[in-house]
XYZ file of C-alpha atoms in Angstrom:
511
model
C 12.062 -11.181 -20.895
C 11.373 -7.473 -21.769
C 7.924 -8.299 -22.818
C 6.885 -9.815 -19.414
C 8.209 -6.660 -18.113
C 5.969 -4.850 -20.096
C 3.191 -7.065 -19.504
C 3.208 -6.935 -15.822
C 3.729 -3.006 -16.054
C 0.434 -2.302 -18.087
C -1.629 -5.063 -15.966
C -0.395 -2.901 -12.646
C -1.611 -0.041 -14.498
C -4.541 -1.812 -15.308
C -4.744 -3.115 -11.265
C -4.083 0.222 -9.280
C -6.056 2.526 -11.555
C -9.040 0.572 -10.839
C -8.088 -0.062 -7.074
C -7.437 3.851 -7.020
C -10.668 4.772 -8.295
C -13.126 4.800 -5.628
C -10.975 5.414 -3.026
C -12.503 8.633 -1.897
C -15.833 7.453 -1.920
C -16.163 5.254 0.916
C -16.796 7.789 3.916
C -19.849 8.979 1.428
C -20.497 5.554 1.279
C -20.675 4.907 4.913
C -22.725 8.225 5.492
C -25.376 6.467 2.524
C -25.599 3.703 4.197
C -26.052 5.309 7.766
C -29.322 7.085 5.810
C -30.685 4.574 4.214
C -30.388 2.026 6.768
C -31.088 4.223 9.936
C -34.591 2.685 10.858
C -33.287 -0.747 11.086
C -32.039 -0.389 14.440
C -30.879 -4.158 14.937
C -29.466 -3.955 11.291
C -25.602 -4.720 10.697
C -24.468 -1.363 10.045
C -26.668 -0.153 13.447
C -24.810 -3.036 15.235
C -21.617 -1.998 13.965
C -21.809 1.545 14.970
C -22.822 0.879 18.517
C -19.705 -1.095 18.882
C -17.711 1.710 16.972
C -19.170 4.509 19.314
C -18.213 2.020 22.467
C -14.516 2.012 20.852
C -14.897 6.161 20.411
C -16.189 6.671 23.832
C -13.047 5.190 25.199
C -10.780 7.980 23.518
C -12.753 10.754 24.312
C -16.515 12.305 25.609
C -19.251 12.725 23.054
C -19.609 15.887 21.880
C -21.172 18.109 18.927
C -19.334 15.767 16.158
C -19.912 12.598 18.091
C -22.280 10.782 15.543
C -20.968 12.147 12.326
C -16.655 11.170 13.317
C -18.782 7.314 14.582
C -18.673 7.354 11.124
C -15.585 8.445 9.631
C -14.233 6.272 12.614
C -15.817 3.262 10.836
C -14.190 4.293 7.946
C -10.793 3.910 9.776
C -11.223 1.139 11.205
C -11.965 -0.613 7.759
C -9.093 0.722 6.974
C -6.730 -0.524 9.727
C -9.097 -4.036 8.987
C -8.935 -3.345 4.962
C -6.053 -3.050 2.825
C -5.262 0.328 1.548
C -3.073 3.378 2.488
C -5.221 4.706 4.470
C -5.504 9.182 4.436
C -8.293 11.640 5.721
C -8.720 15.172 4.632
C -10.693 16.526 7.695
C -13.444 19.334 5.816
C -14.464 17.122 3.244
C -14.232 13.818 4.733
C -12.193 12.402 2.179
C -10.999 9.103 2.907
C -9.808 5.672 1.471
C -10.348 2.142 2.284
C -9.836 -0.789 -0.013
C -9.619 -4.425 0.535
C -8.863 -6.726 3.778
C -5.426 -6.100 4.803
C -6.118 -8.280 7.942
C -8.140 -10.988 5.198
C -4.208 -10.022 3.447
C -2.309 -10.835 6.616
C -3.505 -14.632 6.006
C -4.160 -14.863 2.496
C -1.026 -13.589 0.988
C 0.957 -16.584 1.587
C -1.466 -18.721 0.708
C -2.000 -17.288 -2.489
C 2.330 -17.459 -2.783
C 2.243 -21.167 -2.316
C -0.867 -21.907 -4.715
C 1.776 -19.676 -7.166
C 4.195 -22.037 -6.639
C 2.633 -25.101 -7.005
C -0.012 -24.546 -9.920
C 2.012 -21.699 -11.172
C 1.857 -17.831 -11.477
C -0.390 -17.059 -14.476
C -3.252 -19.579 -13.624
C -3.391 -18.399 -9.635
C -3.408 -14.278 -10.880
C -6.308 -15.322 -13.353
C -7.938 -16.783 -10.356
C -7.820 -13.945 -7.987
C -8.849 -11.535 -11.108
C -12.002 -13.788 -11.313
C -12.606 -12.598 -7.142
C -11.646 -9.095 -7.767
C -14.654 -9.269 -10.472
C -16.858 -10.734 -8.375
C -16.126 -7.995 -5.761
C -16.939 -5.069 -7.941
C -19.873 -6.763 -9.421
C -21.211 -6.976 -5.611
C -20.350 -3.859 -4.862
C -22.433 -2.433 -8.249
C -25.958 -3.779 -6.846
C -24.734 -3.160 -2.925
C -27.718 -1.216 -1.373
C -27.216 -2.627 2.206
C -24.102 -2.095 4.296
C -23.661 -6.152 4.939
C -23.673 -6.738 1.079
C -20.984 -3.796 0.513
C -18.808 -5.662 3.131
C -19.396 -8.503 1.224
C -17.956 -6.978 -1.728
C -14.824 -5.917 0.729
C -14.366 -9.931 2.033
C -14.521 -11.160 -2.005
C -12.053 -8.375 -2.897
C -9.321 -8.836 -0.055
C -9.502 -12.508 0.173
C -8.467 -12.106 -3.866
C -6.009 -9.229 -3.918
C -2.638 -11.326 -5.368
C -2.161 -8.611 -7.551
C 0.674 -7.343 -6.694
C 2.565 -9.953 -4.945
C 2.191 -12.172 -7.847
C 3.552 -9.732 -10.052
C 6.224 -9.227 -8.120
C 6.820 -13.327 -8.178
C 6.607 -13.010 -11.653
C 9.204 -10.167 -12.085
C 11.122 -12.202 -9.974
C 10.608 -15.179 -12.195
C 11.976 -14.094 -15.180
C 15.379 -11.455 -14.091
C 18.318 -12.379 -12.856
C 19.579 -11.232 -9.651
C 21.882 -8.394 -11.590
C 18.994 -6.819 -13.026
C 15.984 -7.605 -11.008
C 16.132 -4.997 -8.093
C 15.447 -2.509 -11.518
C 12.665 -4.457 -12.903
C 10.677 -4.386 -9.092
C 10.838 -0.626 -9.379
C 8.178 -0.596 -12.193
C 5.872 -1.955 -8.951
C 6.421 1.087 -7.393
C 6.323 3.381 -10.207
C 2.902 1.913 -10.947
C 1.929 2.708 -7.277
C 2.978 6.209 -7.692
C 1.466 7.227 -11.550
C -2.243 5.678 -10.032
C -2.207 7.279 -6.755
C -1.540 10.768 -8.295
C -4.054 9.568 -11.200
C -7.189 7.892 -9.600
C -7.771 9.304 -6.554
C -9.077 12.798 -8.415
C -11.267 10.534 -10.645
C -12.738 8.606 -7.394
C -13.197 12.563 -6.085
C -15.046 13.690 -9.173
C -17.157 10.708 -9.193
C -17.769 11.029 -5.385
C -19.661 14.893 -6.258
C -21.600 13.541 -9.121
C -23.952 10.410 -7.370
C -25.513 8.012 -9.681
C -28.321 9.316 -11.961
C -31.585 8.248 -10.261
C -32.641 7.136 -13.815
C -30.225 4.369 -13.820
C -32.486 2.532 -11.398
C -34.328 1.272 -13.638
C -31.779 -0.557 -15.541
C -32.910 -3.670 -13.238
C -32.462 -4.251 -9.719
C -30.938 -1.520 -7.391
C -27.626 -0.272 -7.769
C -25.339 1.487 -5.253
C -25.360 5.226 -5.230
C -21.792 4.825 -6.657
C -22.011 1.972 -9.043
C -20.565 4.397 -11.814
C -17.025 4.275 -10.522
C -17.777 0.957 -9.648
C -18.944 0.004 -13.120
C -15.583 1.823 -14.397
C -13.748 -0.488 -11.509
C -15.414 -3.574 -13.033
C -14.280 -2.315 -16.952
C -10.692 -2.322 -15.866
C -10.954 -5.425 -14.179
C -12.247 -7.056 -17.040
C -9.384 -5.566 -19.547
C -7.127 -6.286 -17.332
C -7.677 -9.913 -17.114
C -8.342 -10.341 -20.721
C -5.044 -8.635 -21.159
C -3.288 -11.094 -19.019
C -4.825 -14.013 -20.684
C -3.811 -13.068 -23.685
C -0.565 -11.199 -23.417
C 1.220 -13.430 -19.971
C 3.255 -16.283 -20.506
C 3.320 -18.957 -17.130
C 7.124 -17.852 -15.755
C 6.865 -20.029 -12.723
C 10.141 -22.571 -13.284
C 11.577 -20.230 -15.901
C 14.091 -18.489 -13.585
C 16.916 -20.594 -13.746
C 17.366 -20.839 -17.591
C 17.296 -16.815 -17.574
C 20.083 -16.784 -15.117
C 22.097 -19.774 -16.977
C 22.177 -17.210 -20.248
C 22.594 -13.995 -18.321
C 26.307 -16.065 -16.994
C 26.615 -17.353 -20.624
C 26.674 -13.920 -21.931
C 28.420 -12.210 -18.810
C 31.910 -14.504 -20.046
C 32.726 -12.187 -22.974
C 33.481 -9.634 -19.698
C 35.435 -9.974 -16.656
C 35.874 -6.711 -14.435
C 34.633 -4.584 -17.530
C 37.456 -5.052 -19.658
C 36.208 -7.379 -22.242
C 39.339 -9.338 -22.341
C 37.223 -12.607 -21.747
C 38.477 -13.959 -18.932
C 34.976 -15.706 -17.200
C 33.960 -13.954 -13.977
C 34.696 -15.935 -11.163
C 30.956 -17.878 -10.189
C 28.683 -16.525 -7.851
C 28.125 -18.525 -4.439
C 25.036 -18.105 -2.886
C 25.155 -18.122 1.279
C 23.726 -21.007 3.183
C 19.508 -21.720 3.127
C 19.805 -20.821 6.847
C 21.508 -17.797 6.217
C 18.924 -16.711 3.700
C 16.192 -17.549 5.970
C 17.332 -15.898 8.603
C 17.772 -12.437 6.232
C 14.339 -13.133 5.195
C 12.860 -13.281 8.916
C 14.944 -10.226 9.317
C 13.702 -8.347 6.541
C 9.620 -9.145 7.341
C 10.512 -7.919 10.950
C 11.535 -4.645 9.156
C 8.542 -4.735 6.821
C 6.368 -4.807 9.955
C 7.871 -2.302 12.296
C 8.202 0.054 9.255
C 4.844 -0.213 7.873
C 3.097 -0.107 10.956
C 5.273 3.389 11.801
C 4.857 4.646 8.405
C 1.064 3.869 8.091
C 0.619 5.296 11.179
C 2.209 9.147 10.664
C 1.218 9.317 6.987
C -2.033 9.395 8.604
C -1.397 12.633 9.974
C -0.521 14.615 7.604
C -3.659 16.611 5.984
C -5.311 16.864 9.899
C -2.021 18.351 10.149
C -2.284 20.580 7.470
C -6.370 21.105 8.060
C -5.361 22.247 11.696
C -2.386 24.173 11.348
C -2.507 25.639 8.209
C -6.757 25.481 7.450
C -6.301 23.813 4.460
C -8.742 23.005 2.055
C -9.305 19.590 0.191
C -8.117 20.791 -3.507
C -5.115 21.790 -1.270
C -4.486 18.511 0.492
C -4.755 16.696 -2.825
C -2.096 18.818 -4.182
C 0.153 18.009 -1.011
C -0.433 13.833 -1.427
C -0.266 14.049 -5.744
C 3.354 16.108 -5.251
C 4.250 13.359 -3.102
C 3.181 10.953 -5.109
C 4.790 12.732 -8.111
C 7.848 13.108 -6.424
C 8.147 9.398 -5.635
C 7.414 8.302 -8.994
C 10.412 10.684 -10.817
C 12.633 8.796 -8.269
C 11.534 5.632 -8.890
C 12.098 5.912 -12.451
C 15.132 8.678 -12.488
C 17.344 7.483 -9.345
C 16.106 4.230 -7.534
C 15.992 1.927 -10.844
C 19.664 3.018 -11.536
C 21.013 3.159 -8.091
C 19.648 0.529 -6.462
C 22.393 -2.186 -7.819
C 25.302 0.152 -6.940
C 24.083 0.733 -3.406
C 22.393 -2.553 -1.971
C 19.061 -3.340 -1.261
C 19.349 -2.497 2.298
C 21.607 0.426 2.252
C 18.826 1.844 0.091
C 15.983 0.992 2.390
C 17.914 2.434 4.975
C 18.222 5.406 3.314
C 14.914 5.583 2.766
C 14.074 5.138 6.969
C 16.418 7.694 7.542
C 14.324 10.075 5.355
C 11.243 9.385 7.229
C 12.896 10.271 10.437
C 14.502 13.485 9.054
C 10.881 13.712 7.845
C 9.292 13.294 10.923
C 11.823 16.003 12.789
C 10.504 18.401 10.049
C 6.968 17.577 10.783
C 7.569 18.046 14.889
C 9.191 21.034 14.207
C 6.968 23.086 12.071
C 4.065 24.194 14.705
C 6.656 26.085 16.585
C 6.435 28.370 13.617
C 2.994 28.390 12.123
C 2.110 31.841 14.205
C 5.208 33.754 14.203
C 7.058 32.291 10.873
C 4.521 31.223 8.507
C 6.987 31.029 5.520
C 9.711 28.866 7.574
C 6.817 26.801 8.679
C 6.112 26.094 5.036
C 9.552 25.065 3.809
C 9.772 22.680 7.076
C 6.142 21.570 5.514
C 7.473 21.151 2.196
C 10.879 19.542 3.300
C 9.015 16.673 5.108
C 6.839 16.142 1.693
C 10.279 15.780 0.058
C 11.417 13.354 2.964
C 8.405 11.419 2.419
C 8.655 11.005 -1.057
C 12.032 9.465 -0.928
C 10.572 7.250 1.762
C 7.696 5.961 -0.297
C 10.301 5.602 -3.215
C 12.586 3.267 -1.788
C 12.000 1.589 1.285
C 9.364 -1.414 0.468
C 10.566 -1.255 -2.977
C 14.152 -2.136 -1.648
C 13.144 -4.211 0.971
C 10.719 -6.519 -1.394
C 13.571 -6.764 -3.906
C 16.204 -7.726 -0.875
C 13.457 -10.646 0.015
C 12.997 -11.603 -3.975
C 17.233 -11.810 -3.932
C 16.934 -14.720 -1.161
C 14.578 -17.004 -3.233
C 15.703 -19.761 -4.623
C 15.995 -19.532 -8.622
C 14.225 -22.708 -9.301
C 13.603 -23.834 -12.987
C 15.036 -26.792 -15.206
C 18.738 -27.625 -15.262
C 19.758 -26.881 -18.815
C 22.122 -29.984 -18.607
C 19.932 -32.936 -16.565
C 17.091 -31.509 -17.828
C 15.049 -32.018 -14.677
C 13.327 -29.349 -12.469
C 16.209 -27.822 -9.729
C 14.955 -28.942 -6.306
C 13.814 -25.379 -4.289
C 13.630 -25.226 -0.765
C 9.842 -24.678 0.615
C 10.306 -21.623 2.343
C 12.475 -20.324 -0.371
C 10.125 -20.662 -3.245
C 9.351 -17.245 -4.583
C 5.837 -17.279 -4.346
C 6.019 -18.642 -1.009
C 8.520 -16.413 0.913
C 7.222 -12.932 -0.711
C 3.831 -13.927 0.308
C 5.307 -14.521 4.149
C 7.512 -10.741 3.218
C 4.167 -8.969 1.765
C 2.236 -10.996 4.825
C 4.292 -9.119 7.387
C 3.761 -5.843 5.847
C -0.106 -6.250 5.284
C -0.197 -6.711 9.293
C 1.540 -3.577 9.644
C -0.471 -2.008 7.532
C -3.309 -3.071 9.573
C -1.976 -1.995 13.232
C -0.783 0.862 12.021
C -3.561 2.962 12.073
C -5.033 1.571 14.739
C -2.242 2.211 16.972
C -1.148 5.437 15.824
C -3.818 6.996 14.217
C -6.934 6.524 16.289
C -9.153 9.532 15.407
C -9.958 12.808 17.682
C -12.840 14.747 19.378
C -13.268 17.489 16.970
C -14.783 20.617 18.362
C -17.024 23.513 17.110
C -14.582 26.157 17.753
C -11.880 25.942 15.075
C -9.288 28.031 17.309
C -9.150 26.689 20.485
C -6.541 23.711 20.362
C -5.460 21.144 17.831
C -7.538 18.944 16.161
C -5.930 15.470 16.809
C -5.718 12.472 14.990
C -4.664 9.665 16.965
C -4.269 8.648 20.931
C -0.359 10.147 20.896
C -1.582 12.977 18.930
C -4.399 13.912 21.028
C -2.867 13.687 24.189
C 0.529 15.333 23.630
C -0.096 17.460 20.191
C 2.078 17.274 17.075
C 5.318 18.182 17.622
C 5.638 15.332 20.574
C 4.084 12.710 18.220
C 5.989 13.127 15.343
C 9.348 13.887 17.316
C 8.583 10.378 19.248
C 8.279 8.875 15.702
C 11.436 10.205 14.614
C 12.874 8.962 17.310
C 10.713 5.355 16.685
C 12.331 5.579 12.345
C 15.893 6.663 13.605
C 15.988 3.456 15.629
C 14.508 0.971 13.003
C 17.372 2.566 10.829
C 19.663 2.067 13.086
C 18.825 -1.716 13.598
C 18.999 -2.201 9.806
C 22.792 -1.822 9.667
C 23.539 -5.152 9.972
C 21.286 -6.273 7.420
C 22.227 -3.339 5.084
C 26.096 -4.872 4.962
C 24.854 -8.462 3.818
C 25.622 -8.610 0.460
C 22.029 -9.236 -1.559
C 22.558 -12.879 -3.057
C-alpha cells in the first residue's frame, strides 16, 4: 500500500500549501474591511467590533492603540473561533486564521462517521468540493459578512486531514502504521516553513486595481486566493484520479502482513510462527481512547495557548523584527520536520505511542522553564538570554514533532481493523465507536476544542503603549498581569503535570 502512502503524502502537500498560503493576510484583511466598510455603522463588521471592543474593555482601558489592537483582537478571536495555529508578530501585524475550529469541534466526527459509512474517498471528494466553494467566495468577498461566509463553507468542510489519517490507517498494519502517520506531520512542518513567506509576499503586493475589471469585484487579496483555489482544484483532481476507496481494506492488509511475518519468529528466521496477537477488551480500548482525547484537549489548549507568546515575546524583549520572527517559527518548523522524518518515523515503534508523546510534553515544559527563565537575563546577559531563547525553540520543536503525531497514532492503534474475512468472505463486524473514521473524528474533535480555548484562555491580547520601554508588552490575561517569566513558569508547571498524568497511559501497550 506504498502508493496510497504516496498518494495521501502529495494530496497533504497539495492541502497545507494552499491552507498555508494566506495565512498572513487576514489582519490586512480585517484592517480592509474596517476601511471599506467604516460608514456602514449598523453593518456586520461595525456590529462585530462593538462587541469585540466590549470584550477588550474588560482586559484593559482604551488607550492610544485601542481601535487599531479592536482589530487584531478580531483577528484572535477568529482564531480561537477558526481553525488554525494561531501566531502574531506584534510590528507588522502578522497573523493567521484559517477555518472554524469551533465549526471543527462538531463537524469532525461527523465527517468520521459519513467516512465510515459511504467510505473514505467519496466523503474527502466531498469536503474538497466545500473547500472550493470557500476559496471561490472568498475571491469575489468585498464585504466582511461574505468573507465569513467563505470561513463557515471552509471549516464546516475541512476533513482533510482527519480523513487522511483514516485512510493511512486503513491500509497499514498496526507494526508499521505509527511510521506511515508521521508523513501527516512532516507535511505540517515542510508547508508551514513553505507558505507562510508566500502568504507574506502576497500580503505586500495587493491586487492590481486593473484586475477589477475582469467582472464583478474581487477581494483585495484574491491573488493568493486564486493560487488557494489552483491547488484546491489539483488537489482534488489528483485524488480522483490517483486514490483508491481503502475504507474495509484494513483487515486483508493485516491478514498478509501475519502471513508474511511466519517465515520469522523473534528475528531468527527459523520459522517458527509468532505467537498471535490479542487485542485488549472494546472497553479497555474505549476507555484508552477517552483517555487519550482528554490528553489531546488539555495539551492543545496549553500548547495553543503559549505558542502564542512567543514573537510578543521576542518583539518585547528582544525588539525583534518580522523577517526575524519568521526565521524563529521556519527553524522551528524546520527542526520539527528533520525529526519527523530522521527520529520519530524510526523510533516511534521501539518506544510506544505514549512514551513518545510524553516525551514530547516533557519538552514543552523544559521549554516553558527556558522561556520563564530568559527575561532575568535579557539586560545583564544578552548572550545567555539567547541560548535559553534558542533552547526553548529546540524544546518546541520536539514538541510539535511528536506529541499529536503520537497521540493520533495511539488513537488509530485502538480502532477496530474492519474489512472482509479472507475465509467467510463477509465484512468483520466493527464496533461503532471503534470505527476508524468515527473515533479519530471524536480524537481530532477533542483537539479542535482545544485549539479553540486555547487562545482564548491563555492568550487574550494586551494594552500596548506608545512608549516602547516602559514595561512589557503582554499577550494574554496571565501574561499581562504577572509578566513572562510567571506565565510561562505556571505553564511549565501546567505541561509537567499533564506529563505526569500520562504515565499510566504511556505503559499500555498500543494494540
Amino acid at each position: 500500500m506504498a502508493k496510497v502512502e504516496t498518494v495521501v503524502f502529495l494530496s497533504l502537500i497539495l492541502d497545507l500549501f494552499a491552507f498555508t498560503i494566506p495565512l498572513p493576510l487576514f489582519p490586512r484583511l480585517i484592517e480592509w474591511y474596517t476601511v471599506r466598510e467604516s460608514s456602514d455603522a449598523n453593518g456586520f463588521l461595525a456590529r462585530t467590533l462593538q462587541f469585540v471592543t466590549s470584550i477588550r474593555s474588560l482586559l484593559y482601558k482604551p488607550g492610544i492603540q485601542s481601535q487599531r489592537w479592536d482589530v487584531v483582537l478580531l483577528g484572535g478571536l477568529m482564531g480561537s473561533v477558526f481553525s488554525s495555529i494561531v501566531k502574531l508578530s506584534i510590528r507588522g501585524l502578522t497573523e493567521t486564521d484559517a477555518v472554524l475550529r469551533t465549526l471543527q469541534f462538531f463537524v469532525s466526527p461527523r465527517i468520521g462517521a459519513l467516512s465510515d459509512k459511504y467510505g473514505r474517498k467519496r466523503i474527502l471528494l466531498i469536503t474538497m468540493i466545500g473547500n472550493i466553494l470557500s476559496a471561490l467566495i472568498w475571491i469575489q468577498s468585498t464585504t466582511f459578512a461574505s468573507y465569513m461566509l467563505s470561513r463557515v463553507v471552509g471549516g464546516l468542510s475541512e476533513g482533510n486531514v482527519q480523513l487522511a489519517i483514516a485512510i493511512l490507517s486503513d491500509v497499514t498494519t498496526p507494526a508499521v502504521r505509527s511510521k506511515a502517520l508521521a508523513h501527516v506531520g512532516i507535511a505540517f512542518a515542510i508547508c508551514f516553513c513553505i507558505g507562510p513567506p508566500i502568504g507574506a509576499y502576497f500580503a505586500s503586493r495587493p491586487l492590481p486595481k486593473s484586475m477589477n475589471s475582469w467582472g464583478p469585484g474581487l477581494n483585495v487579496y484574491a491573488i493568493p486566493a486564486i493560487i488557494t483555489l489552483v491547488l484546491l482544484v489539483a488537489e482534488t483532481i489528483f485524488l480522483v484520479v490517483a486514490l483508491p476507496e481503502t475504507r474495509g481494506k484494513g483487515l486483508a492488509a493485516t491478514k498478509s502482513n501475519e502471513k508474511s511475518s511466519t517465515t520469522h519468529a523473534n528475528g531468527n528466521g527459523n520459522g517458527v510462527p509468532k505467537p498471535p496477537v490479542v487485542r485488549r477488551s472494546v472497553e479497555s480500548r474505549l476507555q484508552v481512547l477517552k483517555s487519550l482525547r482528554t490528553f489531546h484537549f488539555f495539551f492543545l489548549a496549553l500548547f495553543s495557548g503559549v505558542e502564542f507568546t512567543l514573537t510578543f515575546l521576542t518583539f518585547d524583549l528582544l525588539d525583534w523584527s518580522n523577517t526575524q520572527n519568521g526565521k524563529l517559527i521556519g527553524s522551528i518548523g524546520i527542526i520539527s520536520a528533520l525529526l519527523q522524518g530522521g527520529y520519530v518515523r524510526r523510533s516511534m515503534s521501539k518506544v510506544g505511542e505514549g512514551n513518545m508523546a510524553q516525551r514530547g510534553v516533557s519538552s514543552c515544559a523544559i521549554g516553558l522553564i527556558l522561556l520563564a527563565l530568559m527575561p532575568n537575563f535579557v539586560q545583564t546577559q544578552p548572550s545567555l538570554a539567547m541560548k535559553l531563547l534558542q533552547g526553548a525553540a529546540v524544546c518546541m520543536a520536539f514538541t510539535s514533532a511528536t506529541v499529536v503525531n503520537s497521540l493520533t497514532a495511539f488513537a488509530s492503534l485502538q480502532c477496530d481493523e474492519g474489512g472482509i474475512d479472507t475465509v467467510a468472505g463477509k465484512t468483520v463486524e466493527e464496533h461503532p465507536q471503534l470505527a476508524k473514521g468515527t473515533a479519530l473524528g471524536n480524537f481530532r474533535s477533542s483537539g479542535q476544542l482545544g485549539r479553540a480555548l486555547g487562545p482564548l484562555l491563555g492568550e487574550l491580547y494586551p494594552q500596548f503603549v506608545a512608549d516602547h520601554e516602559s514595561h512589557y508588552y503582554l499577550a494574554c490575561a496571565s501574561y499581562w498581569t504577572f509578566g513572562p517569566s510567571a506565565t510561562y513558569g505556571a505553564s511549565a508547571l501546567a505541561m509537567a503535570a499533564l506529563s505526569m498524568s500520562m504515565k499510566r497511559v504511556a505503559k499500555i501497550k498500543s494494540t
